[in-house]
mmCIF file of C-alpha atoms in Angstrom:
data_model
loop_
_atom_site.group_PDB
_atom_site.id
_atom_site.type_symbol
_atom_site.label_atom_id
_atom_site.label_comp_id
_atom_site.label_asym_id
_atom_site.label_seq_id
_atom_site.Cartn_x
_atom_site.Cartn_y
_atom_site.Cartn_z
ATOM 1 C CA UNK Y 1 123.668 7.263 -75.607
ATOM 2 C CA UNK Y 2 126.005 8.176 -78.459
ATOM 3 C CA UNK Y 3 125.538 11.083 -80.869
ATOM 4 C CA UNK Y 4 125.443 10.086 -84.546
ATOM 5 C CA UNK Y 5 124.922 11.857 -87.873
ATOM 6 C CA UNK Y 6 121.933 11.066 -90.081
ATOM 7 C CA UNK Y 7 123.448 11.220 -93.566
ATOM 8 C CA UNK Y 8 120.129 12.318 -95.051
ATOM 9 C CA UNK Y 9 121.176 15.769 -93.816
ATOM 10 C CA UNK Y 10 124.110 15.745 -96.265
ATOM 11 C CA UNK Y 11 122.453 13.650 -98.986
ATOM 12 C CA UNK Y 12 123.441 16.100 -101.742
ATOM 13 C CA UNK Y 13 127.052 15.170 -100.975
ATOM 14 C CA UNK Y 14 126.376 11.421 -101.210
ATOM 15 C CA UNK Y 15 125.204 11.122 -104.829
ATOM 16 C CA UNK Y 16 128.304 9.229 -106.027
ATOM 17 C CA UNK Y 17 130.458 6.659 -104.254
ATOM 18 C CA UNK Y 18 133.421 9.026 -104.379
ATOM 19 C CA UNK Y 19 131.431 11.832 -102.757
ATOM 20 C CA UNK Y 20 129.862 9.426 -100.268
ATOM 21 C CA UNK Y 21 133.326 8.295 -99.169
ATOM 22 C CA UNK Y 22 134.500 11.887 -98.754
ATOM 23 C CA UNK Y 23 131.332 12.748 -96.818
ATOM 24 C CA UNK Y 24 132.024 9.983 -94.297
ATOM 25 C CA UNK Y 25 135.464 11.484 -93.683
ATOM 26 C CA UNK Y 26 134.033 15.004 -93.280
ATOM 27 C CA UNK Y 27 131.425 13.776 -90.803
ATOM 28 C CA UNK Y 28 134.130 11.985 -88.810
ATOM 29 C CA UNK Y 29 136.248 15.153 -88.823
ATOM 30 C CA UNK Y 30 133.400 16.985 -87.033
ATOM 31 C CA UNK Y 31 133.713 14.437 -84.232
ATOM 32 C CA UNK Y 32 130.951 11.959 -85.007
ATOM 33 C CA UNK Y 33 131.771 8.280 -84.548
ATOM 34 C CA UNK Y 34 128.423 6.859 -85.714
ATOM 35 C CA UNK Y 35 126.171 7.425 -88.721
ATOM 36 C CA UNK Y 36 122.800 6.434 -90.076
ATOM 37 C CA UNK Y 37 122.976 5.664 -93.783
ATOM 38 C CA UNK Y 38 119.972 7.161 -95.556
ATOM 39 C CA UNK Y 39 119.439 9.176 -98.723
ATOM 40 C CA UNK Y 40 122.725 8.120 -100.321
ATOM 41 C CA UNK Y 41 123.567 6.614 -103.683
ATOM 42 C CA UNK Y 42 123.437 2.832 -104.001
ATOM 43 C CA UNK Y 43 126.349 0.969 -102.427
ATOM 44 C CA UNK Y 44 127.585 -2.563 -101.888
ATOM 45 C CA UNK Y 45 127.794 -3.814 -98.323
ATOM 46 C CA UNK Y 46 131.499 -4.674 -98.599
ATOM 47 C CA UNK Y 47 132.273 -1.202 -99.942
ATOM 48 C CA UNK Y 48 130.414 0.493 -97.088
ATOM 49 C CA UNK Y 49 132.150 -1.677 -94.492
ATOM 50 C CA UNK Y 50 135.536 -0.640 -95.884
ATOM 51 C CA UNK Y 51 134.642 3.055 -96.019
ATOM 52 C CA UNK Y 52 133.269 3.095 -92.486
ATOM 53 C CA UNK Y 53 136.395 1.430 -91.161
ATOM 54 C CA UNK Y 54 138.638 3.875 -93.004
ATOM 55 C CA UNK Y 55 136.751 6.841 -91.545
ATOM 56 C CA UNK Y 56 136.604 5.413 -88.020
ATOM 57 C CA UNK Y 57 132.799 5.268 -88.066
ATOM 58 C CA UNK Y 58 130.081 2.747 -87.343
ATOM 59 C CA UNK Y 59 126.723 2.502 -89.090
ATOM 60 C CA UNK Y 60 124.071 1.573 -86.557
ATOM 61 C CA UNK Y 61 120.881 2.280 -88.492
ATOM 62 C CA UNK Y 62 119.728 2.555 -92.094
ATOM 63 C CA UNK Y 63 116.679 3.624 -94.008
ATOM 64 C CA UNK Y 64 116.375 0.843 -96.539
ATOM 65 C CA UNK Y 65 114.289 0.111 -99.602
ATOM 66 C CA UNK Y 66 110.976 -1.491 -98.676
ATOM 67 C CA UNK Y 67 111.035 -3.902 -101.613
ATOM 68 C CA UNK Y 68 114.347 -5.317 -100.441
ATOM 69 C CA UNK Y 69 113.124 -5.607 -96.851
ATOM 70 C CA UNK Y 70 110.017 -7.470 -98.051
ATOM 71 C CA UNK Y 71 111.405 -9.562 -100.897
ATOM 72 C CA UNK Y 72 115.076 -10.060 -99.994
ATOM 73 C CA UNK Y 73 114.790 -10.212 -96.232
ATOM 74 C CA UNK Y 74 117.594 -12.685 -95.563
ATOM 75 C CA UNK Y 75 120.011 -10.884 -97.889
ATOM 76 C CA UNK Y 76 119.057 -7.536 -96.358
ATOM 77 C CA UNK Y 77 120.034 -8.805 -92.913
ATOM 78 C CA UNK Y 78 123.188 -10.470 -94.241
ATOM 79 C CA UNK Y 79 124.283 -7.279 -96.009
ATOM 80 C CA UNK Y 80 123.662 -5.210 -92.885
ATOM 81 C CA UNK Y 81 125.729 -7.704 -90.894
ATOM 82 C CA UNK Y 82 128.655 -7.093 -93.248
ATOM 83 C CA UNK Y 83 128.852 -3.474 -92.147
ATOM 84 C CA UNK Y 84 127.854 -4.227 -88.566
ATOM 85 C CA UNK Y 85 124.361 -2.757 -88.494
ATOM 86 C CA UNK Y 86 121.588 -4.480 -86.549
ATOM 87 C CA UNK Y 87 118.831 -1.870 -86.984
ATOM 88 C CA UNK Y 88 117.166 -2.013 -90.405
ATOM 89 C CA UNK Y 89 114.939 0.980 -90.870
ATOM 90 C CA UNK Y 90 112.053 2.153 -93.008
ATOM 91 C CA UNK Y 91 111.795 5.920 -93.479
ATOM 92 C CA UNK Y 92 108.004 6.008 -93.871
ATOM 93 C CA UNK Y 93 105.072 3.920 -95.041
ATOM 94 C CA UNK Y 94 103.889 4.531 -98.592
ATOM 95 C CA UNK Y 95 100.909 6.786 -99.270
ATOM 96 C CA UNK Y 96 98.484 3.937 -99.884
ATOM 97 C CA UNK Y 97 98.791 2.912 -96.218
ATOM 98 C CA UNK Y 98 98.119 6.344 -94.747
ATOM 99 C CA UNK Y 99 95.052 8.018 -93.307
ATOM 100 C CA UNK Y 100 92.881 5.088 -92.255
ATOM 101 C CA UNK Y 101 92.691 2.113 -89.958
ATOM 102 C CA UNK Y 102 92.375 -0.117 -93.009
ATOM 103 C CA UNK Y 103 95.620 1.231 -94.410
ATOM 104 C CA UNK Y 104 97.446 0.947 -91.116
ATOM 105 C CA UNK Y 105 96.301 -2.647 -90.654
ATOM 106 C CA UNK Y 106 97.370 -3.478 -94.236
ATOM 107 C CA UNK Y 107 100.825 -2.071 -93.501
ATOM 108 C CA UNK Y 108 101.042 -4.337 -90.460
ATOM 109 C CA UNK Y 109 99.921 -7.368 -92.487
ATOM 110 C CA UNK Y 110 102.439 -6.662 -95.256
ATOM 111 C CA UNK Y 111 105.415 -5.923 -93.014
ATOM 112 C CA UNK Y 112 104.945 -8.351 -90.141
ATOM 113 C CA UNK Y 113 106.381 -11.480 -91.845
ATOM 114 C CA UNK Y 114 109.571 -9.620 -92.776
ATOM 115 C CA UNK Y 115 109.803 -8.051 -89.316
ATOM 116 C CA UNK Y 116 109.482 -11.486 -87.697
ATOM 117 C CA UNK Y 117 112.146 -12.914 -89.989
ATOM 118 C CA UNK Y 118 114.493 -10.014 -89.262
ATOM 119 C CA UNK Y 119 114.047 -10.751 -85.568
ATOM 120 C CA UNK Y 120 114.739 -14.467 -86.118
ATOM 121 C CA UNK Y 121 118.005 -13.519 -87.811
ATOM 122 C CA UNK Y 122 119.111 -11.425 -84.845
ATOM 123 C CA UNK Y 123 118.352 -7.911 -86.128
ATOM 124 C CA UNK Y 124 115.516 -5.428 -85.622
ATOM 125 C CA UNK Y 125 113.098 -3.764 -88.026
ATOM 126 C CA UNK Y 126 112.814 -0.038 -87.275
ATOM 127 C CA UNK Y 127 110.112 2.455 -88.213
ATOM 128 C CA UNK Y 128 110.668 6.226 -88.509
ATOM 129 C CA UNK Y 129 107.704 8.498 -87.913
ATOM 130 C CA UNK Y 130 106.572 11.721 -89.533
ATOM 131 C CA UNK Y 131 103.600 13.836 -88.427
ATOM 132 C CA UNK Y 132 100.916 11.856 -90.261
ATOM 133 C CA UNK Y 133 101.287 8.882 -87.918
ATOM 134 C CA UNK Y 134 99.843 11.101 -85.196
ATOM 135 C CA UNK Y 135 96.545 11.463 -87.000
ATOM 136 C CA UNK Y 136 93.784 9.480 -85.332
ATOM 137 C CA UNK Y 137 92.206 6.673 -87.321
ATOM 138 C CA UNK Y 138 88.740 5.213 -87.011
ATOM 139 C CA UNK Y 139 88.940 3.715 -83.537
ATOM 140 C CA UNK Y 140 90.461 6.825 -81.936
ATOM 141 C CA UNK Y 141 94.023 5.562 -81.888
ATOM 142 C CA UNK Y 142 96.824 7.254 -83.794
ATOM 143 C CA UNK Y 143 98.709 5.284 -86.436
ATOM 144 C CA UNK Y 144 101.705 5.263 -84.065
ATOM 145 C CA UNK Y 145 99.536 3.618 -81.421
ATOM 146 C CA UNK Y 146 98.327 1.056 -83.944
ATOM 147 C CA UNK Y 147 101.922 0.209 -84.881
ATOM 148 C CA UNK Y 148 103.088 -0.109 -81.289
ATOM 149 C CA UNK Y 149 100.033 -2.256 -80.465
ATOM 150 C CA UNK Y 150 100.215 -4.558 -83.485
ATOM 151 C CA UNK Y 151 103.982 -5.183 -83.587
ATOM 152 C CA UNK Y 152 105.614 -6.828 -80.579
ATOM 153 C CA UNK Y 153 108.626 -4.962 -79.140
ATOM 154 C CA UNK Y 154 111.084 -7.423 -80.668
ATOM 155 C CA UNK Y 155 109.418 -7.152 -84.067
ATOM 156 C CA UNK Y 156 109.552 -3.370 -84.480
ATOM 157 C CA UNK Y 157 111.589 -0.608 -82.911
ATOM 158 C CA UNK Y 158 110.861 3.083 -83.376
ATOM 159 C CA UNK Y 159 113.274 5.706 -84.639
ATOM 160 C CA UNK Y 160 111.355 8.422 -82.848
ATOM 161 C CA UNK Y 161 111.738 11.766 -84.638
ATOM 162 C CA UNK Y 162 111.464 14.627 -82.161
ATOM 163 C CA UNK Y 163 110.519 17.276 -84.740
ATOM 164 C CA UNK Y 164 107.737 15.219 -86.300
ATOM 165 C CA UNK Y 165 106.297 14.208 -82.938
ATOM 166 C CA UNK Y 166 105.979 17.897 -82.089
ATOM 167 C CA UNK Y 167 104.610 18.733 -85.556
ATOM 168 C CA UNK Y 168 102.030 15.989 -85.074
ATOM 169 C CA UNK Y 169 100.719 17.693 -81.942
ATOM 170 C CA UNK Y 170 102.358 15.474 -79.340
ATOM 171 C CA UNK Y 171 105.231 15.982 -76.908
ATOM 172 C CA UNK Y 172 108.480 14.050 -77.501
ATOM 173 C CA UNK Y 173 109.029 13.326 -73.811
ATOM 174 C CA UNK Y 174 105.575 11.777 -73.470
ATOM 175 C CA UNK Y 175 106.134 9.569 -76.530
ATOM 176 C CA UNK Y 176 109.531 8.546 -75.190
ATOM 177 C CA UNK Y 177 107.860 7.429 -71.973
ATOM 178 C CA UNK Y 178 105.125 5.570 -73.874
ATOM 179 C CA UNK Y 179 107.632 3.755 -76.076
ATOM 180 C CA UNK Y 180 110.253 3.026 -73.410
ATOM 181 C CA UNK Y 181 112.313 -0.004 -74.403
ATOM 182 C CA UNK Y 182 111.370 0.351 -78.074
ATOM 183 C CA UNK Y 183 113.610 3.257 -79.100
ATOM 184 C CA UNK Y 184 117.143 1.912 -79.651
ATOM 185 C CA UNK Y 185 117.734 4.879 -81.962
ATOM 186 C CA UNK Y 186 116.192 8.344 -81.991
ATOM 187 C CA UNK Y 187 116.288 11.314 -84.357
ATOM 188 C CA UNK Y 188 117.285 14.559 -82.696
ATOM 189 C CA UNK Y 189 115.718 17.207 -84.923
ATOM 190 C CA UNK Y 190 114.882 20.727 -83.806
ATOM 191 C CA UNK Y 191 112.100 23.135 -84.782
ATOM 192 C CA UNK Y 192 112.159 26.907 -85.024
ATOM 193 C CA UNK Y 193 109.053 29.064 -85.384
ATOM 194 C CA UNK Y 194 109.250 31.743 -88.058
ATOM 195 C CA UNK Y 195 107.824 35.267 -87.791
ATOM 196 C CA UNK Y 196 104.624 34.188 -89.530
ATOM 197 C CA UNK Y 197 104.158 31.352 -87.050
ATOM 198 C CA UNK Y 198 105.113 28.471 -89.345
ATOM 199 C CA UNK Y 199 107.621 25.884 -88.144
ATOM 200 C CA UNK Y 200 110.735 24.789 -89.972
ATOM 201 C CA UNK Y 201 113.848 22.696 -89.388
ATOM 202 C CA UNK Y 202 116.902 24.093 -87.646
ATOM 203 C CA UNK Y 203 120.069 22.742 -86.063
ATOM 204 C CA UNK Y 204 119.702 21.072 -82.691
ATOM 205 C CA UNK Y 205 119.855 23.635 -79.901
ATOM 206 C CA UNK Y 206 118.638 26.503 -82.070
ATOM 207 C CA UNK Y 207 114.916 25.825 -81.793
ATOM 208 C CA UNK Y 208 112.058 25.347 -79.381
ATOM 209 C CA UNK Y 209 112.593 21.719 -78.393
ATOM 210 C CA UNK Y 210 114.156 21.101 -74.984
ATOM 211 C CA UNK Y 211 116.894 18.571 -75.686
ATOM 212 C CA UNK Y 212 118.188 18.531 -72.131
ATOM 213 C CA UNK Y 213 114.734 17.321 -71.074
ATOM 214 C CA UNK Y 214 114.515 14.928 -74.040
ATOM 215 C CA UNK Y 215 117.968 13.475 -73.317
ATOM 216 C CA UNK Y 216 117.061 13.003 -69.660
ATOM 217 C CA UNK Y 217 113.870 11.168 -70.644
ATOM 218 C CA UNK Y 218 115.913 8.821 -72.826
ATOM 219 C CA UNK Y 219 118.381 7.879 -70.079
ATOM 220 C CA UNK Y 220 116.549 4.741 -68.963
ATOM 221 C CA UNK Y 221 114.858 3.738 -72.206
ATOM 222 C CA UNK Y 222 117.641 1.616 -73.704
ATOM 223 C CA UNK Y 223 118.317 4.194 -76.418
ATOM 224 C CA UNK Y 224 121.841 3.739 -77.742
ATOM 225 C CA UNK Y 225 122.097 6.306 -80.547
ATOM 226 C CA UNK Y 226 120.765 9.802 -81.130
ATOM 227 C CA UNK Y 227 121.130 10.595 -84.823
ATOM 228 C CA UNK Y 228 121.192 14.274 -85.718
ATOM 229 C CA UNK Y 229 119.045 15.141 -88.721
ATOM 230 C CA UNK Y 230 118.065 18.356 -90.482
ATOM 231 C CA UNK Y 231 115.878 17.727 -93.514
ATOM 232 C CA UNK Y 232 116.431 21.203 -94.992
ATOM 233 C CA UNK Y 233 119.194 23.659 -94.087
ATOM 234 C CA UNK Y 234 117.637 26.533 -96.050
ATOM 235 C CA UNK Y 235 120.826 27.625 -97.775
ATOM 236 C CA UNK Y 236 123.205 26.984 -94.892
ATOM 237 C CA UNK Y 237 126.012 24.431 -95.273
ATOM 238 C CA UNK Y 238 124.590 21.075 -94.092
ATOM 239 C CA UNK Y 239 127.973 20.082 -92.671
ATOM 240 C CA UNK Y 240 128.008 23.280 -90.605
ATOM 241 C CA UNK Y 241 124.510 22.464 -89.390
ATOM 242 C CA UNK Y 242 125.677 19.001 -88.322
ATOM 243 C CA UNK Y 243 128.642 20.643 -86.579
ATOM 244 C CA UNK Y 244 126.430 23.163 -84.774
ATOM 245 C CA UNK Y 245 124.141 20.375 -83.562
ATOM 246 C CA UNK Y 246 127.098 18.265 -82.473
ATOM 247 C CA UNK Y 247 128.706 21.109 -80.547
ATOM 248 C CA UNK Y 248 125.453 21.971 -78.802
ATOM 249 C CA UNK Y 249 124.839 18.399 -77.696
ATOM 250 C CA UNK Y 250 128.422 18.090 -76.484
ATOM 251 C CA UNK Y 251 127.872 21.270 -74.454
ATOM 252 C CA UNK Y 252 124.997 19.635 -72.550
ATOM 253 C CA UNK Y 253 127.006 16.536 -71.758
ATOM 254 C CA UNK Y 254 126.294 14.146 -74.625
ATOM 255 C CA UNK Y 255 129.020 12.578 -76.765
#
């Protein structure tokens, strides 16, 4: 399993193509060799392929626009192939799908044709969870359980987010076991508890999640990339946060 950087962490430094290019170099200078592209300015596939090569990086996962996944499925896969990325991700389902079995089933109905086509073309549709997917819907299942039941393994992979699993009231290691074989990429995201008892994001290794245990659970799941993400750095330099996370994970034997 390789450590990667989720560029959403440094999204404020990816608002122009010039800044995006410089950000890739800065991430590589930390030691990362892989990235997830998410939260950046718009880019052309050829441009991204060139920039990744220049920085010595690979892109192995994206969060992509849902309208392009649904309405330009073949081109979406072709563009991802240009920069060597087989995992095409969705960051979250829209609000109209949330909170009910009806909504969850509608999401499945809307996304399944595109997911099947992505599979036919040799890539994989990926879904990234937040906490709301761990709310139970009418039949007692969580939305995450609905998704894993309704999509076949080859039709949807899960970018399991450790922070949001915990925030949703579940344990990351248990979800890793439940979804074994369906997590080619994972988000390593840590949680600290403030003095008033509320949780917030922190760099990996600085919070309450046990990443040695999480990494061990992922050993036999087929997970290839652990992307480091910190949604909010609360005034700290996001690049320093990525560096702190990277150094911690290196210290426990990951690379």
